[in-house]
mmCIF file of C-alpha atoms in Angstrom:
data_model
loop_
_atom_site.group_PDB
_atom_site.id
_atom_site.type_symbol
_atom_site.label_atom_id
_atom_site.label_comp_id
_atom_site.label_asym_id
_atom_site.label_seq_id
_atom_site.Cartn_x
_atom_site.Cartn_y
_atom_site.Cartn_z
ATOM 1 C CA UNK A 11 154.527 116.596 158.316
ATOM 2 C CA UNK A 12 152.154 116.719 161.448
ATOM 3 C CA UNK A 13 149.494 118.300 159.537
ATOM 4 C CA UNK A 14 149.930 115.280 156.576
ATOM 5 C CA UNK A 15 149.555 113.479 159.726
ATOM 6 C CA UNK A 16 146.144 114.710 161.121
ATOM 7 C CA UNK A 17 144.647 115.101 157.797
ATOM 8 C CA UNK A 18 145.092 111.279 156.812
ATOM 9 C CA UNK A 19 144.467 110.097 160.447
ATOM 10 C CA UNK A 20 142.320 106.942 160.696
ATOM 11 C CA UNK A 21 139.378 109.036 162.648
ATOM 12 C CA UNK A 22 138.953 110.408 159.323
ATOM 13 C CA UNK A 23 139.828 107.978 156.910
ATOM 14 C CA UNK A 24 137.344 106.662 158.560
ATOM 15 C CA UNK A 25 134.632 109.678 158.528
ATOM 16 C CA UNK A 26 135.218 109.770 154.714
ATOM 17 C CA UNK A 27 134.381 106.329 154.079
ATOM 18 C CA UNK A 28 131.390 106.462 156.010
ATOM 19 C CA UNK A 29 130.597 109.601 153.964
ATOM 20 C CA UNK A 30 130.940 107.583 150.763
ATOM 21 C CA UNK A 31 128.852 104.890 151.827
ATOM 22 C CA UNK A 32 126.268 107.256 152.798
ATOM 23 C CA UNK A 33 126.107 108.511 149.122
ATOM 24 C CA UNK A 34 126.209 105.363 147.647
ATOM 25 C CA UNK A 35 122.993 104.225 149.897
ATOM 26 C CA UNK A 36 121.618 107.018 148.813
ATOM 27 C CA UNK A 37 122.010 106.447 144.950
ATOM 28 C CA UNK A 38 121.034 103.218 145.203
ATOM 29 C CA UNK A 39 117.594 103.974 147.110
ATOM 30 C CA UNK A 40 117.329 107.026 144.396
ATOM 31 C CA UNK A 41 117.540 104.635 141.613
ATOM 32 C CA UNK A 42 115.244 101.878 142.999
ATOM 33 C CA UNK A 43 112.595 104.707 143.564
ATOM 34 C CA UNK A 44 113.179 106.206 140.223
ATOM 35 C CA UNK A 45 113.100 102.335 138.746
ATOM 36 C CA UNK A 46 109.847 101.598 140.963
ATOM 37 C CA UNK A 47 107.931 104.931 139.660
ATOM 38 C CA UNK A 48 109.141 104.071 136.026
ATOM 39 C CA UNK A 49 107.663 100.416 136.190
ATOM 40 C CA UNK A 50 104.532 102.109 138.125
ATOM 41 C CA UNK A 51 103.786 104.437 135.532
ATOM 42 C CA UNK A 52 104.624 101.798 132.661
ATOM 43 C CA UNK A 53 101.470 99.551 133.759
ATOM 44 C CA UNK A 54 99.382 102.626 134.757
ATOM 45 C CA UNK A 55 99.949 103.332 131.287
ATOM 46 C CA UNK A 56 98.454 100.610 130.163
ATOM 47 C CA UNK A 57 95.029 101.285 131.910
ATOM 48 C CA UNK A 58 92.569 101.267 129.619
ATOM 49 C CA UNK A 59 91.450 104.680 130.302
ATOM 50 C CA UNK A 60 94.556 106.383 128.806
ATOM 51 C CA UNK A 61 94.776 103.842 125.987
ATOM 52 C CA UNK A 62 93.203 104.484 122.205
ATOM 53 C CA UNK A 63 89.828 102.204 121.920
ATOM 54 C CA UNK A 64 89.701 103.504 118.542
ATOM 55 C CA UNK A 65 90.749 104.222 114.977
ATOM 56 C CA UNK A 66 88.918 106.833 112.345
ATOM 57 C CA UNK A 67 90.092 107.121 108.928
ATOM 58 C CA UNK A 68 88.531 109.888 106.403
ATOM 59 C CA UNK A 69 89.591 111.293 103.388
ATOM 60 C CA UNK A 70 90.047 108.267 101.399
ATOM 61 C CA UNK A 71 89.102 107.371 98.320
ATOM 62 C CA UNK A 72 90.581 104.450 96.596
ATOM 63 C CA UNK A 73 92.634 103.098 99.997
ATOM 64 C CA UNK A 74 90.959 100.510 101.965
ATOM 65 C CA UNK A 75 89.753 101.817 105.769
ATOM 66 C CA UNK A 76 89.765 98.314 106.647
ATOM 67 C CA UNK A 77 93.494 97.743 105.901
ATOM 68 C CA UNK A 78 94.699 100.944 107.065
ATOM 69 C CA UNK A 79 93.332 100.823 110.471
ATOM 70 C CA UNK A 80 94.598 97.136 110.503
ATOM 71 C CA UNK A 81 97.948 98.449 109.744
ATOM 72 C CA UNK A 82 97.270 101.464 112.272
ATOM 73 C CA UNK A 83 96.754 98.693 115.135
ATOM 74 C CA UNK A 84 99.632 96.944 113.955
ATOM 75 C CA UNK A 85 102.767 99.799 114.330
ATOM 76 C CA UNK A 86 100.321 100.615 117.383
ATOM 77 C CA UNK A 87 101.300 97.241 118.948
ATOM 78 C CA UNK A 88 104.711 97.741 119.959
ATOM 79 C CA UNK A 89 106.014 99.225 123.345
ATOM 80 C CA UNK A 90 108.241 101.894 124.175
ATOM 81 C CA UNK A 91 111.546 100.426 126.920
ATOM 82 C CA UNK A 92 109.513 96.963 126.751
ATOM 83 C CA UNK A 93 106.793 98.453 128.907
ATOM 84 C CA UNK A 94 104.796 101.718 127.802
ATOM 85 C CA UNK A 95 102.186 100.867 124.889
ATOM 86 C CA UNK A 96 102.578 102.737 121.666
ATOM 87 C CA UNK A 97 98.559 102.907 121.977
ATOM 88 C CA UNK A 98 98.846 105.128 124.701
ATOM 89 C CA UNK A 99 97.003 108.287 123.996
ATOM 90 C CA UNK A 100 99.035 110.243 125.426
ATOM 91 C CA UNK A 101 102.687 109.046 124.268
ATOM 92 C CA UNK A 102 101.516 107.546 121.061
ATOM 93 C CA UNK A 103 104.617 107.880 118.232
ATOM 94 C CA UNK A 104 103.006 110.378 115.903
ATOM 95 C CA UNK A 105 105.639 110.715 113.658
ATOM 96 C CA UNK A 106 106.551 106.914 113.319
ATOM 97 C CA UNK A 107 103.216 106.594 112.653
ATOM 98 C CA UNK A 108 103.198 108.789 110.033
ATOM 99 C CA UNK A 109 106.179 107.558 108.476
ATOM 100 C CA UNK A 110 105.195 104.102 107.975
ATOM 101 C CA UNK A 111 101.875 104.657 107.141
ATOM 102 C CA UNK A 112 103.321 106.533 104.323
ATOM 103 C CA UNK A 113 105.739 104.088 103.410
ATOM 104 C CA UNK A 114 102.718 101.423 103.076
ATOM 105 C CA UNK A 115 100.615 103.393 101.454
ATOM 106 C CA UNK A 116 102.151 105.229 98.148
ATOM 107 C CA UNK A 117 99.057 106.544 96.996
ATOM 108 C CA UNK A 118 98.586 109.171 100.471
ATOM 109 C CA UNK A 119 99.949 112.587 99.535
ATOM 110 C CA UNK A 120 99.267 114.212 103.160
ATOM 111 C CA UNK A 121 98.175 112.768 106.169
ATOM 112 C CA UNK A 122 97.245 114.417 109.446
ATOM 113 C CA UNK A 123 96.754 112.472 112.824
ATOM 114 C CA UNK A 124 95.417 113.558 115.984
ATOM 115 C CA UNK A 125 93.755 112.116 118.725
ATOM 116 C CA UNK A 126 90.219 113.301 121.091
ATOM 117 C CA UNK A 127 89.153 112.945 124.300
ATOM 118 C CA UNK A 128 86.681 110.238 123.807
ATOM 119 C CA UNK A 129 90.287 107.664 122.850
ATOM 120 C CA UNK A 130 89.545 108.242 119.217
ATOM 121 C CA UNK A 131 93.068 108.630 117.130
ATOM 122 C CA UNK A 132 91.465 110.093 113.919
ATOM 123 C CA UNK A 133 93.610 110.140 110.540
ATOM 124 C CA UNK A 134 92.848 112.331 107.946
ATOM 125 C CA UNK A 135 94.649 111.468 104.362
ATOM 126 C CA UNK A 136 94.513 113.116 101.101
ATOM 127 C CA UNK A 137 95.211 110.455 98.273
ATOM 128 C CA UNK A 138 97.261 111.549 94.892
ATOM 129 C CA UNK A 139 95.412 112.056 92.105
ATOM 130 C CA UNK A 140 96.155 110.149 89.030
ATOM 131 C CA UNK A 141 97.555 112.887 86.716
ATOM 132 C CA UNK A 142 99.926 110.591 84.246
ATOM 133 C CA UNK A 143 100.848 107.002 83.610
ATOM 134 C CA UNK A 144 104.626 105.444 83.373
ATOM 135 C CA UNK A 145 104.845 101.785 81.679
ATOM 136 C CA UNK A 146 107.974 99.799 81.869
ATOM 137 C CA UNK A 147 109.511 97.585 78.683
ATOM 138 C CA UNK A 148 106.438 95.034 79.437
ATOM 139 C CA UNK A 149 103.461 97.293 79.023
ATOM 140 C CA UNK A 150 103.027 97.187 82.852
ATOM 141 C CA UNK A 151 101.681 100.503 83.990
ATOM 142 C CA UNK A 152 101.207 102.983 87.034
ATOM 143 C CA UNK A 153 100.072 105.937 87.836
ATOM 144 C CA UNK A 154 101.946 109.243 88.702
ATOM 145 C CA UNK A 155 101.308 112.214 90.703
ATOM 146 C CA UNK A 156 101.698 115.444 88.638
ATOM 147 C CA UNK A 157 105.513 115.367 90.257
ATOM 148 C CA UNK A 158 105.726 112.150 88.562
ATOM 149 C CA UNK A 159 105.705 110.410 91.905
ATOM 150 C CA UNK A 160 104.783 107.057 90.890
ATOM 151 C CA UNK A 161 102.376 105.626 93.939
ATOM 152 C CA UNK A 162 100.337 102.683 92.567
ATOM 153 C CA UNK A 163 99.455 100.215 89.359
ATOM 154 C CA UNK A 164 96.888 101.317 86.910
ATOM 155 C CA UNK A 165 95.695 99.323 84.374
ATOM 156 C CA UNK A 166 96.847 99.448 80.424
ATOM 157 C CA UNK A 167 95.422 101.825 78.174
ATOM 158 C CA UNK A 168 95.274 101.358 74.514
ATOM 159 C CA UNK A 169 93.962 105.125 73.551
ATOM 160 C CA UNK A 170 95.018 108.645 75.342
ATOM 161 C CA UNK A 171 93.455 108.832 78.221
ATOM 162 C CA UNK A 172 96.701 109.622 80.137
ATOM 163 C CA UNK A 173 100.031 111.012 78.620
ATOM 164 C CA UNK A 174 102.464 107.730 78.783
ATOM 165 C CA UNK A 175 106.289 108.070 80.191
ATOM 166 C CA UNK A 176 108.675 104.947 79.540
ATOM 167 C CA UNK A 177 112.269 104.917 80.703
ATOM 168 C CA UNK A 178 113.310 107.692 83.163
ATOM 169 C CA UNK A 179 113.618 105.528 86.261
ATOM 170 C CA UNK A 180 115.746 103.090 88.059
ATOM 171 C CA UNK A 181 114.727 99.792 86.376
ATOM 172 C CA UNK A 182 116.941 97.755 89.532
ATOM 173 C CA UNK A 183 114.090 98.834 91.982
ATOM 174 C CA UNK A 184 110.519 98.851 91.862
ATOM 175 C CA UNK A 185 109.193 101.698 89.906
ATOM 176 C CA UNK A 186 106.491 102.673 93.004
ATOM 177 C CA UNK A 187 107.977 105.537 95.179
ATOM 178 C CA UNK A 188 110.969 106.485 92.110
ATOM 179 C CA UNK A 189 109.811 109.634 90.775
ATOM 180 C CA UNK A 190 110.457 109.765 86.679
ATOM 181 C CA UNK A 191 113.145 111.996 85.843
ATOM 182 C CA UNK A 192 113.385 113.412 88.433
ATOM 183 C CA UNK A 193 113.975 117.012 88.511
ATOM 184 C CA UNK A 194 113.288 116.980 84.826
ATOM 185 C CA UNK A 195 109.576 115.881 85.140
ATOM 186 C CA UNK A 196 107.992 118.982 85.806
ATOM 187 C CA UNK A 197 109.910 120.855 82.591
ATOM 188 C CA UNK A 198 108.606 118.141 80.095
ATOM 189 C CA UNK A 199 104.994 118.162 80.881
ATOM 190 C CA UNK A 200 105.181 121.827 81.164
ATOM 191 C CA UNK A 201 106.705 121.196 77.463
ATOM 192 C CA UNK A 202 103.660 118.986 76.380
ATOM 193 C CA UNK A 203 100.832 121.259 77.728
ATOM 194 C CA UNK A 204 102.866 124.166 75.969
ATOM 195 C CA UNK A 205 102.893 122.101 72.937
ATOM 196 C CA UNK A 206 98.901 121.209 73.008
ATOM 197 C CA UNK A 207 98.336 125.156 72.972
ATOM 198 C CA UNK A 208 99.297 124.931 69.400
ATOM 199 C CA UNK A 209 97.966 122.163 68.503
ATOM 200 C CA UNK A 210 100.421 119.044 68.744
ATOM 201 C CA UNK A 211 99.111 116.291 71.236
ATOM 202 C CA UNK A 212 101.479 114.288 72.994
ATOM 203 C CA UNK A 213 100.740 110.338 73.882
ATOM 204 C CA UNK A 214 103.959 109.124 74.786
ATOM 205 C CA UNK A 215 107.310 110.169 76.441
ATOM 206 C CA UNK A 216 109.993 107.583 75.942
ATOM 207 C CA UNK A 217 112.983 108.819 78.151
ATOM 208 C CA UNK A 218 114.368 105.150 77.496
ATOM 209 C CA UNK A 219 117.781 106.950 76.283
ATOM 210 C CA UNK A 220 120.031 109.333 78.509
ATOM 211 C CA UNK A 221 119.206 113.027 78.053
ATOM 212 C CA UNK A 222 117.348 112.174 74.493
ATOM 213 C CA UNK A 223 113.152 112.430 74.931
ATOM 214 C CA UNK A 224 111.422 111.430 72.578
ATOM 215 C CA UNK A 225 107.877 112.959 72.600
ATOM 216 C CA UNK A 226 105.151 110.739 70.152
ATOM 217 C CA UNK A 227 102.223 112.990 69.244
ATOM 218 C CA UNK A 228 98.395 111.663 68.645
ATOM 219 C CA UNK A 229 98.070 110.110 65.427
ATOM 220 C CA UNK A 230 95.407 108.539 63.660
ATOM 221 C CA UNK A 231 97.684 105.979 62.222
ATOM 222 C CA UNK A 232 99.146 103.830 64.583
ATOM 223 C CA UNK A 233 102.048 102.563 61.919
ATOM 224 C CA UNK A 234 103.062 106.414 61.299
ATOM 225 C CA UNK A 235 103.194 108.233 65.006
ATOM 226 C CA UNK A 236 104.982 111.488 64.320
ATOM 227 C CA UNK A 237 107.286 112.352 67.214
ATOM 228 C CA UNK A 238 109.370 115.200 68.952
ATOM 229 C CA UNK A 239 112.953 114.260 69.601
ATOM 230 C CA UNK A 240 115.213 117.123 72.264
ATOM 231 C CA UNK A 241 117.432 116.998 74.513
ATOM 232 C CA UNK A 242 115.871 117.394 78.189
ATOM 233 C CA UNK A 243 119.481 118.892 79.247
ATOM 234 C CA UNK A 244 118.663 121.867 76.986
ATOM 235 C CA UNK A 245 116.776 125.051 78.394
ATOM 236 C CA UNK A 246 113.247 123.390 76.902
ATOM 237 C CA UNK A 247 111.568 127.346 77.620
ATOM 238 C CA UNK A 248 113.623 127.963 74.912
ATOM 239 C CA UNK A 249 113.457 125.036 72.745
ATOM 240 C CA UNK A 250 109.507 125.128 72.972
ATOM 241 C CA UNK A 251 109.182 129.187 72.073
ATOM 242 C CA UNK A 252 111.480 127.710 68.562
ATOM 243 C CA UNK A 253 108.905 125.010 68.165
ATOM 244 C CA UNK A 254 106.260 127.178 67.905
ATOM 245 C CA UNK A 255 107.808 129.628 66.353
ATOM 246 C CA UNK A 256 108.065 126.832 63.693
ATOM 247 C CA UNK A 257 104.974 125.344 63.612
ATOM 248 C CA UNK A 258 103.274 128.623 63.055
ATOM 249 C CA UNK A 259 105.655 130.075 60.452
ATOM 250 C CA UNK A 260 105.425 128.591 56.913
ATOM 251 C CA UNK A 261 106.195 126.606 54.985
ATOM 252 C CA UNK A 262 106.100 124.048 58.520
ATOM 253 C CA UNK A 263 102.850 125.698 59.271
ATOM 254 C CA UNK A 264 101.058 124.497 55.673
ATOM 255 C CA UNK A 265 102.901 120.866 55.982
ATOM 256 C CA UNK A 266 101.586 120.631 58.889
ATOM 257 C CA UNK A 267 98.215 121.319 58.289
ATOM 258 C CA UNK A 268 97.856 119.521 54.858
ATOM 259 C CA UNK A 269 100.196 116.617 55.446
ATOM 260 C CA UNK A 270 100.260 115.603 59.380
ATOM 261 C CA UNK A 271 99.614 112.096 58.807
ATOM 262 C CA UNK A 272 103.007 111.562 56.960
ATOM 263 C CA UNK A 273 105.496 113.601 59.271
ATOM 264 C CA UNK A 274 108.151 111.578 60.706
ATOM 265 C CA UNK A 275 109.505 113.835 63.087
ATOM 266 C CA UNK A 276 110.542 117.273 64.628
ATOM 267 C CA UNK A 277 113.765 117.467 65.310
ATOM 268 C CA UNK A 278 114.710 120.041 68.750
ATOM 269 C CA UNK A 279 118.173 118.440 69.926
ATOM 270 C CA UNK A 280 120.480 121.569 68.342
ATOM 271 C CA UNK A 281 120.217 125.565 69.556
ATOM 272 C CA UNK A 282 117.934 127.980 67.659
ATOM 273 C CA UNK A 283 117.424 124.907 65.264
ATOM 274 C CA UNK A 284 114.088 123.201 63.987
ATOM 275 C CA UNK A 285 114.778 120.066 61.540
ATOM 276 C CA UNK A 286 111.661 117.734 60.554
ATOM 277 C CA UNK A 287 111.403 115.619 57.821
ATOM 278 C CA UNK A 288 107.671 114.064 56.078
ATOM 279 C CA UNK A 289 107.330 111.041 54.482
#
């Protein structure tokens, strides 16, 4: 009981409070130092000399430099904690950055930022290239990557110049950013350049109907367009070797050849099975 006594005596009830008092001052000053560097280095941060004076844009083509350094200045304007500028060259968000710039700009593929001595932030872009064309219900088109990454509007065209997809997207969003058919893209046009090796031409892909593609081939006469009909769910390396296993074996081979104009269509939907039917 005497030792309880002595070790809650008021001598050091009182020691220990002084003690914790002591700590607590020294928190405190610890955390108004730490505050008073932070807010130091915030507006030394936003010296000029430490600050980017300047935007460089290459590798475009078709995008604007104008609008994308405007934009550049723009996610540049914000601060990080309400007090370091974004501009600084040394904390500047490079993947934000990246990120949005991308988001605003469909048509860059890559992009690569980095900044110099002299405050220059330089970005370097690569644009897609226009490979095909995807039209909704209302003849508006735009172009696709050749991942069918849709990135921008292109105007209509009435002849071949690009291979034409309809359907094959979600219709409840905008079509820029969606890419058509997603993991099914890459198998059809591998299809059509197959199919162009022996001599049928695609123009259009309607993927309007679930699974079904319908593939319209070059014709001269625009009130008889012959057309392939599968099913995209199929293995298509199969389903194109019995295509041209068809169209090179007789009697399909001769019709063909003597009688294209008036074919209707090719018919790949069933396994190990080639129906068509002429006019």
């Amino acid at each position: 009981m005497r030792s309880k006594a002595v070790l809650d005596s008021p001598r050091l009830r009182e020691m220990r409070k002084k003690r914790r008092n002591t700590v607590r001052r020294k928190l405190v000053i610890i955390a108004v130092l730490f505050l008073a560097i932070f807010v130091l280095l915030g507006f030394a941060a936003r010296l000029k000399d430490v600050n980017i004076q300047t935007v460089s844009i290459t590798g475009n083509k078709l995008i604007d430099t104008k609008e994308l350094e405007d934009f550049t200045w723009e996610v540049l304007g914000g601060h990080f904690f309400w007090l370091y500028p974004k501009s600084n060259i040394m904390i500047y968000p490079d993947l934000e950055l990246k990120d949005k710039i991308r988001e605003r700009f469909k048509r860059i593929e890559n992009i690569e930022i980095s900044s110099n001595a002299d405050l220059t932030l330089s970005i370097k872009i690569k644009e897609r290239g226009a490979q095909y064309v995807w039209c909704d219900e209302y003849i508006k088109c735009y172009f696709t990557d050749e991942y069918g990454y849709i990135f921008d509007e292109a105007p209509y065209f009435s002849g071949p110049v690009y291979l034409k997809f309809k359907g094959g997207v979600n219709l409840d969003k905008t079509p820029v950013g969606q890419i058509v058919a997603g993991a099914d893209f890459e198998k059809l046009t591998t299809f059509t350049e197959t199919m162009k090796s022996f001599g049928l031409e695609a123009t259009l892909v309607n993927l309007s109907k679930e699974n079904e593609t319908e593939i319209f081939l070059i014709s001269a006469d625009e009130t008889m367009v012959p057309k392939i009909v599968l099913n995209r769910k199929n293995d298509l390396t199969r389903v194109i070797e019995n295509l041209q296993t068809a169209v090179q074996s007789e009697p399909l081979k001769t019709e063909i050849k003597e009688n294209y104009k008036l074919l209707m269509y090719i018919d790949l939907r069933f396994d190990n099975k080639v129906y068509y039917k002429f006019k």
